[in-house]
Coordinates of C-alpha atoms in Angstrom, one line a residue:
X3 CA 129.8 6.6 152.2
X4 CA 132.9 8.8 152.1
X5 CA 132.6 12.5 152.9
X6 CA 135.1 14.8 151.2
X7 CA 136.3 18.0 152.7
X8 CA 135.0 21.1 150.8
X9 CA 138.5 21.9 149.3
X10 CA 138.5 18.6 147.4
X11 CA 135.1 19.1 145.8
X12 CA 135.3 20.2 142.2
X13 CA 134.0 23.7 141.4
X14 CA 130.6 23.9 139.9
X15 CA 130.5 24.4 136.2
X16 CA 128.9 27.8 135.3
X17 CA 125.5 27.5 133.5
X18 CA 126.5 30.1 130.9
X19 CA 129.6 30.5 128.7
X20 CA 131.5 33.8 128.5
X21 CA 130.3 36.1 125.7
X22 CA 130.5 39.6 124.2
X23 CA 127.7 41.1 122.2
X24 CA 127.5 44.4 120.3
X25 CA 124.2 46.1 119.3
X26 CA 123.2 49.3 117.5
X27 CA 120.8 51.4 119.7
X28 CA 117.9 52.9 117.9
X29 CA 115.1 55.3 118.8
X30 CA 112.2 55.7 116.5
X31 CA 114.2 53.6 113.9
X32 CA 117.0 56.2 113.9
X33 CA 120.6 55.3 115.2
X34 CA 121.3 56.7 118.6
X35 CA 124.3 54.8 119.8
X36 CA 126.0 51.5 120.5
X37 CA 125.7 49.0 123.3
X38 CA 128.0 46.2 124.4
X39 CA 127.1 43.4 126.8
X40 CA 129.8 41.1 128.1
X41 CA 130.0 38.2 130.5
X42 CA 133.5 37.0 131.6
X43 CA 135.1 34.9 134.4
X44 CA 137.5 36.7 136.7
X45 CA 140.7 35.2 138.2
X46 CA 139.2 34.9 141.7
X47 CA 136.3 32.6 140.7
X48 CA 133.8 35.4 140.4
X49 CA 132.2 36.5 137.1
X50 CA 131.6 40.0 135.7
X51 CA 128.6 41.2 133.6
X52 CA 128.9 44.6 132.0
X53 CA 126.5 46.7 129.9
X54 CA 128.0 49.7 128.2
X55 CA 125.8 52.1 126.1
X56 CA 127.3 55.1 124.4
X57 CA 125.6 57.8 122.3
X58 CA 127.3 58.0 118.9
X59 CA 124.7 59.8 116.8
X60 CA 122.6 62.9 117.1
X61 CA 121.8 64.6 120.4
X62 CA 123.0 61.5 122.3
X63 CA 126.5 62.0 120.8
X64 CA 126.4 65.8 121.3
X65 CA 125.4 65.3 125.0
X66 CA 128.1 62.6 125.5
X67 CA 125.5 60.2 126.7
X68 CA 127.1 57.1 128.3
X69 CA 125.7 54.4 130.7
X70 CA 127.8 51.8 132.4
X71 CA 126.5 48.9 134.5
X72 CA 128.8 46.4 136.1
X73 CA 127.9 43.4 138.2
X74 CA 130.3 41.0 139.9
X75 CA 128.9 37.7 141.1
X76 CA 129.7 34.1 141.7
X77 CA 127.7 31.0 140.7
X78 CA 126.0 29.3 143.7
X79 CA 123.8 26.2 143.0
X80 CA 123.6 27.3 139.3
X81 CA 122.3 30.8 140.3
X82 CA 124.2 34.1 140.4
X83 CA 125.0 35.4 143.8
X84 CA 125.6 39.2 143.6
X85 CA 128.9 40.4 145.1
X86 CA 129.1 44.0 143.8
X87 CA 127.0 46.3 141.6
X88 CA 127.9 49.7 140.0
X89 CA 125.9 52.0 137.8
X90 CA 127.0 55.3 136.3
X91 CA 125.3 57.6 133.8
X92 CA 126.8 60.6 132.2
X93 CA 124.7 63.0 130.0
X94 CA 126.0 66.5 129.2
X95 CA 127.4 67.8 132.4
X96 CA 125.6 65.5 134.8
X97 CA 126.9 62.3 136.3

């Protein structure tokens, strides 16, 4: 049996592929806004998942409603290991 040093072991393949999805956000069957979900690899071996929702119709647009979530993680044994998380929400004059 030959033991290889950690640097020579190939990086684990991620269990998901990168993607970007766009959705229409509805409330009571009426358009309220748009949402984008994205998963992408970063140059340092980490991954980033973002969820961005923005009010584009009605009161949500008038109030400038916007929600942004961002998670940075790395894959460890086929599971995500959280490295950083951010959440921001803006509505009218509140952050």
